[in-house]
Amino acid sequence: MGRTELRVELLQHTENPEQLVAMAAKLCYSAAGIGELQKGVSARDQSGFVRKLSDMGHLSPFEHATFTFGIEGVSRSLLAQITRHRIASFSVKSQRYVGEGSAANRDDVFNYIIPPRIAALGEAEVKEYSRQMAQMQQWYDYWLEKLAAAGDAAKEDARFVLPNAAETKLAVTMNARELLHFFAVRCCNRAQWEIRALATEMLRLVRRVAPELFREAGPRCLMGPCPEGPMSCGEHAAVREKFRQL
């Protein structure tokens, strides 16, 4: 255990998400029955229709398609950011019930994230950062021992000395419309580096299974001027090229 990095997996998603979105949208404007609509949608490619919905901004049908991600190698700091996206479901590894480090190995250290700016300072600074994480593990173990009489409940108090850098694992489910909003906000260069990396990887995964739903997904500058005004990153062309090749 110790230093760890981001890993994301698309665990599950709505079957044929673009067909479902198309059928839900057609239902709004058709007198046909559900069975007839299903047959018509499944018989033809719906890419053009889904693209038209996106261009019109008719996005409520997108809410019928959901995507569930397994995420690990992210910090508790990221957890505080991603849970601000309230149209989502979260299941998160508990620091109350799951201990950090290994009780069988007193030299073991909880998993933690190293910010890239610290890693870029060089080996000596990374070593110092790791030493600090090990110190926090010792503090955590100290309180586990002092609170041993509380049994497993000791973890809920000992965790207070752990840092934002401590790794967490979570499962997240969002519908396609909320994902579009999430990508617009969190893929932006002005988003914090860790959640930006997560959002970009999530977008890469969903584009594989629903390319039309997420054809224009990404930071808002992809489809127009940067909305950040004087706080723009100034890298409009590079950002567009990055997401074109994603």
Coordinates of C-alpha atoms in Angstrom, one line a residue, residues 75-191:
S75 CA -8.5 11.2 -2.9
R76 CA -11.0 12.2 -0.2
S77 CA -10.6 15.7 -1.5
L78 CA -12.0 14.6 -4.9
L79 CA -14.9 13.0 -3.1
A80 CA -15.9 16.3 -1.6
Q81 CA -16.0 17.8 -5.1
I82 CA -17.8 15.0 -7.0
T83 CA -20.6 14.7 -4.5
R84 CA -21.6 18.3 -5.3
H85 CA -23.1 16.8 -8.4
R86 CA -26.4 15.9 -6.8
I87 CA -28.2 14.2 -9.7
A88 CA -26.1 11.1 -9.2
S89 CA -25.9 8.1 -6.9
F90 CA -22.8 7.3 -4.9
S91 CA -21.5 4.3 -2.9
V92 CA -18.2 5.1 -1.1
K93 CA -15.7 3.1 0.8
S94 CA -16.2 3.9 4.5
Q95 CA -13.4 5.1 6.7
R96 CA -15.7 4.3 9.6
Y97 CA -15.9 0.6 9.0
V98 CA -12.8 -0.1 6.9
G99 CA -9.5 0.4 8.6
E100 CA -6.5 2.2 6.9
G101 CA -3.2 0.5 6.5
S102 CA -2.6 -3.1 7.7
A103 CA -2.9 -4.1 11.3
A104 CA -0.7 -7.1 10.6
N105 CA 2.1 -4.8 9.3
R106 CA 3.0 -1.8 11.4
D107 CA 5.2 -0.4 8.6
D108 CA 2.3 -0.4 6.2
V109 CA 0.8 2.9 5.0
F110 CA -2.7 3.8 3.8
N111 CA -3.1 4.4 0.0
Y112 CA -2.6 8.1 -0.8
I113 CA -2.6 10.4 -3.8
I114 CA 0.4 12.6 -4.7
P115 CA -0.5 15.9 -6.5
P116 CA 1.5 16.2 -9.8
R117 CA 3.0 19.6 -8.7
I118 CA 4.6 17.9 -5.7
A119 CA 5.7 14.9 -7.8
A120 CA 7.3 17.4 -10.2
L121 CA 9.5 18.8 -7.5
G122 CA 11.6 15.7 -7.6
E123 CA 12.5 12.5 -5.8
A124 CA 13.6 14.2 -2.5
E125 CA 10.2 16.0 -2.1
V126 CA 8.2 12.9 -3.0
K127 CA 10.2 11.1 -0.3
E128 CA 9.3 13.8 2.2
Y129 CA 5.7 13.7 1.2
S130 CA 5.7 9.9 1.7
R131 CA 7.3 10.3 5.1
Q132 CA 4.5 12.7 6.1
M133 CA 1.9 10.1 5.0
A134 CA 3.7 7.4 7.1
Q135 CA 3.6 9.8 10.1
M136 CA -0.1 10.2 9.7
Q137 CA -0.5 6.4 9.6
Q138 CA 1.4 6.3 12.9
W139 CA -1.0 8.8 14.4
Y140 CA -3.9 6.8 13.1
D141 CA -2.5 3.6 14.6
Y142 CA -1.9 5.4 17.9
W143 CA -5.6 6.4 18.2
L144 CA -6.8 2.9 17.2
E145 CA -4.7 1.5 20.1
K146 CA -5.9 4.1 22.6
L147 CA -9.5 3.6 21.6
A148 CA -9.2 -0.2 21.4
A149 CA -11.9 -0.6 24.1
A150 CA -14.4 0.7 21.6
G151 CA -13.8 -2.2 19.3
D152 CA -14.5 -1.5 15.6
A153 CA -16.0 1.8 16.6
A154 CA -12.4 3.1 17.2
K155 CA -12.0 3.6 13.4
E156 CA -14.7 6.3 13.3
D157 CA -12.6 8.5 15.6
A158 CA -9.1 7.5 14.5
R159 CA -9.9 8.5 10.9
F160 CA -10.0 12.2 11.9
V161 CA -6.2 12.4 11.7
L162 CA -6.1 11.1 8.1
P163 CA -5.4 13.6 5.3
N164 CA -7.4 14.6 2.2
A165 CA -4.7 12.7 0.3
A166 CA -6.1 9.4 1.6
E167 CA -7.4 7.2 -1.2
T168 CA -11.1 6.4 -1.5
K169 CA -13.0 4.0 -3.8
L170 CA -16.5 4.6 -5.1
A171 CA -19.2 3.6 -7.5
V172 CA -21.0 6.4 -9.2
T173 CA -24.1 6.4 -11.4
M174 CA -25.2 9.3 -13.5
N175 CA -27.7 9.7 -16.4
A176 CA -26.5 11.0 -19.7
R177 CA -27.8 14.5 -19.3
E178 CA -26.1 14.9 -15.9
L179 CA -22.9 13.5 -17.4
L180 CA -23.0 16.2 -20.1
H181 CA -23.2 18.8 -17.4
F182 CA -20.4 17.1 -15.4
F183 CA -18.1 17.0 -18.4
A184 CA -18.8 20.6 -19.3
V185 CA -17.8 21.7 -15.8
R186 CA -15.1 19.2 -14.9
C187 CA -13.2 18.7 -18.2
C188 CA -12.4 22.4 -18.3
N189 CA -8.7 23.3 -17.8
R190 CA -9.8 25.5 -14.9
A191 CA -11.2 22.5 -13.0

